[in-house]
Amino acid sequence: MKMALTRDFRETVQADAKRDPAFRRGLLSDALESLLSGEVALGKELLRDYINATVGFPKLAAHTKIHVKTLHQMFGPNGNPTARNLFEIVAYLQHAEGVRFEVRSSRAAFRRKKLSPSQGFRRRVKSRTL
């Protein structure tokens, strides 16, 4: 059973993200890893928290030309962003954060360590500061 995050917890996450660049990059990385491993609801929730703690939805809307209400809906529980919109948003967030994420195949890791695809994949998403 999934429990909703409390307002205090969300405020703590936002405060940490504003204060700590490493935490902010980790939050964005976790969001992308979740999306890529098929945990879409978690990925959208983490992206929403990241956006709220950093650029904000109005600024994101201005840069992506996607209406702010549409952005809120996309990252809501029933939202279903198109791949085009999602990748455009991720590209802007990477630029705004000054990082670039790379996805690398970990097929060799599956054979060596007998990892499930999601375990191997999660370990291979890397970021670098621009």
PDB file of C-alpha atoms in Angstrom:
ATOM      1  CA  MET A   1       0.000   0.000   0.000  1.00  0.00           C
ATOM      2  CA  LYS A   2       1.405   3.396  -1.005  1.00  0.00           C
ATOM      3  CA  MET A   3       1.225   6.140   1.579  1.00  0.00           C
ATOM      4  CA  ALA A   4       0.841   9.770   0.590  1.00  0.00           C
ATOM      5  CA  LEU A   5       3.696  12.036   1.540  1.00  0.00           C
ATOM      6  CA  THR A   6       2.884  14.555   4.228  1.00  0.00           C
ATOM      7  CA  ARG A   7       3.153  18.267   3.649  1.00  0.00           C
ATOM      8  CA  ASP A   8       5.966  18.486   6.232  1.00  0.00           C
ATOM      9  CA  PHE A   9       7.943  15.825   4.379  1.00  0.00           C
ATOM     10  CA  ARG A  10       7.503  17.608   1.032  1.00  0.00           C
ATOM     11  CA  GLU A  11       8.582  20.890   2.603  1.00  0.00           C
ATOM     12  CA  THR A  12      11.666  19.186   4.056  1.00  0.00           C
ATOM     13  CA  VAL A  13      12.556  17.728   0.653  1.00  0.00           C
ATOM     14  CA  GLN A  14      12.157  21.132  -0.979  1.00  0.00           C
ATOM     15  CA  ALA A  15      14.270  22.838   1.685  1.00  0.00           C
ATOM     16  CA  ASP A  16      17.015  20.217   1.302  1.00  0.00           C
ATOM     17  CA  ALA A  17      16.930  20.590  -2.484  1.00  0.00           C
ATOM     18  CA  LYS A  18      17.264  24.357  -2.274  1.00  0.00           C
ATOM     19  CA  ARG A  19      20.150  24.148   0.184  1.00  0.00           C
ATOM     20  CA  ASP A  20      22.140  21.168  -1.103  1.00  0.00           C
ATOM     21  CA  PRO A  21      23.160  20.831  -4.786  1.00  0.00           C
ATOM     22  CA  ALA A  22      24.151  17.168  -4.348  1.00  0.00           C
ATOM     23  CA  PHE A  23      20.722  16.353  -2.894  1.00  0.00           C
ATOM     24  CA  ARG A  24      19.076  18.214  -5.791  1.00  0.00           C
ATOM     25  CA  ARG A  25      21.056  16.270  -8.409  1.00  0.00           C
ATOM     26  CA  GLY A  26      20.309  13.027  -6.559  1.00  0.00           C
ATOM     27  CA  LEU A  27      16.593  13.795  -6.569  1.00  0.00           C
ATOM     28  CA  LEU A  28      16.657  14.413 -10.321  1.00  0.00           C
ATOM     29  CA  SER A  29      18.748  11.288 -10.886  1.00  0.00           C
ATOM     30  CA  ASP A  30      16.370   9.161  -8.793  1.00  0.00           C
ATOM     31  CA  ALA A  31      13.407  10.523 -10.743  1.00  0.00           C
ATOM     32  CA  LEU A  32      14.989   9.596 -14.070  1.00  0.00           C
ATOM     33  CA  GLU A  33      16.097   6.175 -12.839  1.00  0.00           C
ATOM     34  CA  SER A  34      12.558   5.479 -11.650  1.00  0.00           C
ATOM     35  CA  LEU A  35      11.074   6.445 -15.011  1.00  0.00           C
ATOM     36  CA  LEU A  36      13.586   4.372 -16.943  1.00  0.00           C
ATOM     37  CA  SER A  37      13.048   1.304 -14.782  1.00  0.00           C
ATOM     38  CA  GLY A  38       9.281   1.417 -15.280  1.00  0.00           C
ATOM     39  CA  GLU A  39       8.331   3.018 -11.956  1.00  0.00           C
ATOM     40  CA  VAL A  40       6.479   5.800 -13.719  1.00  0.00           C
ATOM     41  CA  ALA A  41       4.293   6.964 -10.810  1.00  0.00           C
ATOM     42  CA  LEU A  42       7.326   7.321  -8.543  1.00  0.00           C
ATOM     43  CA  GLY A  43       9.352   9.013 -11.282  1.00  0.00           C
ATOM     44  CA  LYS A  44       6.608  11.586 -11.942  1.00  0.00           C
ATOM     45  CA  GLU A  45       6.227  12.255  -8.219  1.00  0.00           C
ATOM     46  CA  LEU A  46       9.962  12.804  -7.787  1.00  0.00           C
ATOM     47  CA  LEU A  47      10.093  15.055 -10.855  1.00  0.00           C
ATOM     48  CA  ARG A  48       7.182  17.076  -9.472  1.00  0.00           C
ATOM     49  CA  ASP A  49       9.031  17.486  -6.160  1.00  0.00           C
ATOM     50  CA  TYR A  50      12.209  18.442  -8.008  1.00  0.00           C
ATOM     51  CA  ILE A  51      10.416  21.017 -10.172  1.00  0.00           C
ATOM     52  CA  ASN A  52       8.662  22.544  -7.157  1.00  0.00           C
ATOM     53  CA  ALA A  53      11.969  22.785  -5.272  1.00  0.00           C
ATOM     54  CA  THR A  54      13.975  24.265  -8.133  1.00  0.00           C
ATOM     55  CA  VAL A  55      12.704  26.039 -11.248  1.00  0.00           C
ATOM     56  CA  GLY A  56       8.994  25.943 -10.405  1.00  0.00           C
ATOM     57  CA  PHE A  57       6.153  25.140 -12.761  1.00  0.00           C
ATOM     58  CA  PRO A  58       5.636  28.719 -14.080  1.00  0.00           C
ATOM     59  CA  LYS A  59       9.267  29.012 -15.222  1.00  0.00           C
ATOM     60  CA  LEU A  60       9.193  25.484 -16.687  1.00  0.00           C
ATOM     61  CA  ALA A  61       6.018  26.408 -18.578  1.00  0.00           C
ATOM     62  CA  ALA A  62       7.680  29.516 -19.998  1.00  0.00           C
ATOM     63  CA  HIS A  63      10.692  27.555 -21.250  1.00  0.00           C
ATOM     64  CA  THR A  64       8.787  24.566 -22.642  1.00  0.00           C
ATOM     65  CA  LYS A  65       5.757  26.478 -23.984  1.00  0.00           C
ATOM     66  CA  ILE A  66       3.524  23.968 -22.183  1.00  0.00           C
ATOM     67  CA  HIS A  67       0.744  25.564 -20.129  1.00  0.00           C
ATOM     68  CA  VAL A  68       1.430  25.459 -16.389  1.00  0.00           C
ATOM     69  CA  LYS A  69      -1.876  23.666 -15.680  1.00  0.00           C
ATOM     70  CA  THR A  70      -0.989  21.020 -18.260  1.00  0.00           C
ATOM     71  CA  LEU A  71       2.392  20.507 -16.572  1.00  0.00           C
ATOM     72  CA  HIS A  72       0.722  20.046 -13.194  1.00  0.00           C
ATOM     73  CA  GLN A  73      -1.648  17.485 -14.710  1.00  0.00           C
ATOM     74  CA  MET A  74       1.182  15.630 -16.458  1.00  0.00           C
ATOM     75  CA  PHE A  75       2.998  15.072 -13.164  1.00  0.00           C
ATOM     76  CA  GLY A  76      -0.143  14.331 -11.172  1.00  0.00           C
ATOM     77  CA  PRO A  77      -1.220  10.789 -10.208  1.00  0.00           C
ATOM     78  CA  ASN A  78      -3.284  10.307 -13.379  1.00  0.00           C
ATOM     79  CA  GLY A  79      -0.996  12.264 -15.695  1.00  0.00           C
ATOM     80  CA  ASN A  80       0.418  10.667 -18.794  1.00  0.00           C
ATOM     81  CA  PRO A  81       3.022  12.944 -20.404  1.00  0.00           C
ATOM     82  CA  THR A  82       3.972  12.223 -23.984  1.00  0.00           C
ATOM     83  CA  ALA A  83       7.534  11.123 -24.598  1.00  0.00           C
ATOM     84  CA  ARG A  84       8.161  14.330 -26.525  1.00  0.00           C
ATOM     85  CA  ASN A  85       7.029  16.543 -23.625  1.00  0.00           C
ATOM     86  CA  LEU A  86       8.807  14.442 -21.026  1.00  0.00           C
ATOM     87  CA  PHE A  87      12.143  14.505 -22.869  1.00  0.00           C
ATOM     88  CA  GLU A  88      11.832  18.236 -23.506  1.00  0.00           C
ATOM     89  CA  ILE A  89      11.233  18.795 -19.788  1.00  0.00           C
ATOM     90  CA  VAL A  90      14.120  16.530 -18.777  1.00  0.00           C
ATOM     91  CA  ALA A  91      16.436  18.316 -21.217  1.00  0.00           C
ATOM     92  CA  TYR A  92      15.512  21.684 -19.732  1.00  0.00           C
ATOM     93  CA  LEU A  93      15.895  20.429 -16.136  1.00  0.00           C
ATOM     94  CA  GLN A  94      19.350  19.034 -16.926  1.00  0.00           C
ATOM     95  CA  HIS A  95      20.346  22.361 -18.470  1.00  0.00           C
ATOM     96  CA  ALA A  96      18.973  24.342 -15.521  1.00  0.00           C
ATOM     97  CA  GLU A  97      20.780  22.072 -13.038  1.00  0.00           C
ATOM     98  CA  GLY A  98      24.013  22.095 -15.041  1.00  0.00           C
ATOM     99  CA  VAL A  99      24.206  18.316 -15.372  1.00  0.00           C
ATOM    100  CA  ARG A 100      23.898  15.814 -18.161  1.00  0.00           C
ATOM    101  CA  PHE A 101      22.668  12.293 -17.503  1.00  0.00           C
ATOM    102  CA  GLU A 102      23.802   9.343 -19.571  1.00  0.00           C
ATOM    103  CA  VAL A 103      22.227   5.924 -19.902  1.00  0.00           C
ATOM    104  CA  ARG A 104      24.593   3.042 -20.489  1.00  0.00           C
ATOM    105  CA  SER A 105      23.864  -0.560 -21.233  1.00  0.00           C
ATOM    106  CA  SER A 106      24.627  -2.902 -18.397  1.00  0.00           C
ATOM    107  CA  ARG A 107      24.096  -6.168 -20.244  1.00  0.00           C
ATOM    108  CA  ALA A 108      27.577  -7.326 -19.220  1.00  0.00           C
ATOM    109  CA  ALA A 109      26.698  -6.599 -15.581  1.00  0.00           C
ATOM    110  CA  PHE A 110      23.698  -8.920 -15.886  1.00  0.00           C
ATOM    111  CA  ARG A 111      25.927 -11.801 -16.905  1.00  0.00           C
ATOM    112  CA  ARG A 112      28.711 -11.099 -14.406  1.00  0.00           C
ATOM    113  CA  LYS A 113      26.610 -10.510 -11.336  1.00  0.00           C
ATOM    114  CA  LYS A 114      23.352 -12.256 -12.223  1.00  0.00           C
ATOM    115  CA  LEU A 115      21.432  -9.023 -11.725  1.00  0.00           C
ATOM    116  CA  SER A 116      17.870  -8.484 -12.765  1.00  0.00           C
ATOM    117  CA  PRO A 117      17.558  -5.933 -15.579  1.00  0.00           C
ATOM    118  CA  SER A 118      16.252  -3.226 -13.242  1.00  0.00           C
ATOM    119  CA  GLN A 119      19.085  -3.755 -10.742  1.00  0.00           C
ATOM    120  CA  GLY A 120      21.752  -3.548 -13.414  1.00  0.00           C
ATOM    121  CA  PHE A 121      20.081  -0.623 -15.079  1.00  0.00           C
ATOM    122  CA  ARG A 122      19.751   1.387 -11.890  1.00  0.00           C
ATOM    123  CA  ARG A 123      23.442   1.070 -11.226  1.00  0.00           C
ATOM    124  CA  ARG A 124      24.423   2.402 -14.642  1.00  0.00           C
ATOM    125  CA  VAL A 125      22.628   5.760 -14.804  1.00  0.00           C
ATOM    126  CA  LYS A 126      25.313   8.361 -14.227  1.00  0.00           C
ATOM    127  CA  SER A 127      25.385  12.112 -14.151  1.00  0.00           C
ATOM    128  CA  ARG A 128      28.133  14.587 -14.669  1.00  0.00           C
ATOM    129  CA  THR A 129      28.287  18.236 -13.870  1.00  0.00           C
ATOM    130  CA  LEU A 130      28.631  20.529 -16.857  1.00  0.00           C
TER     131      LEU A 130
END
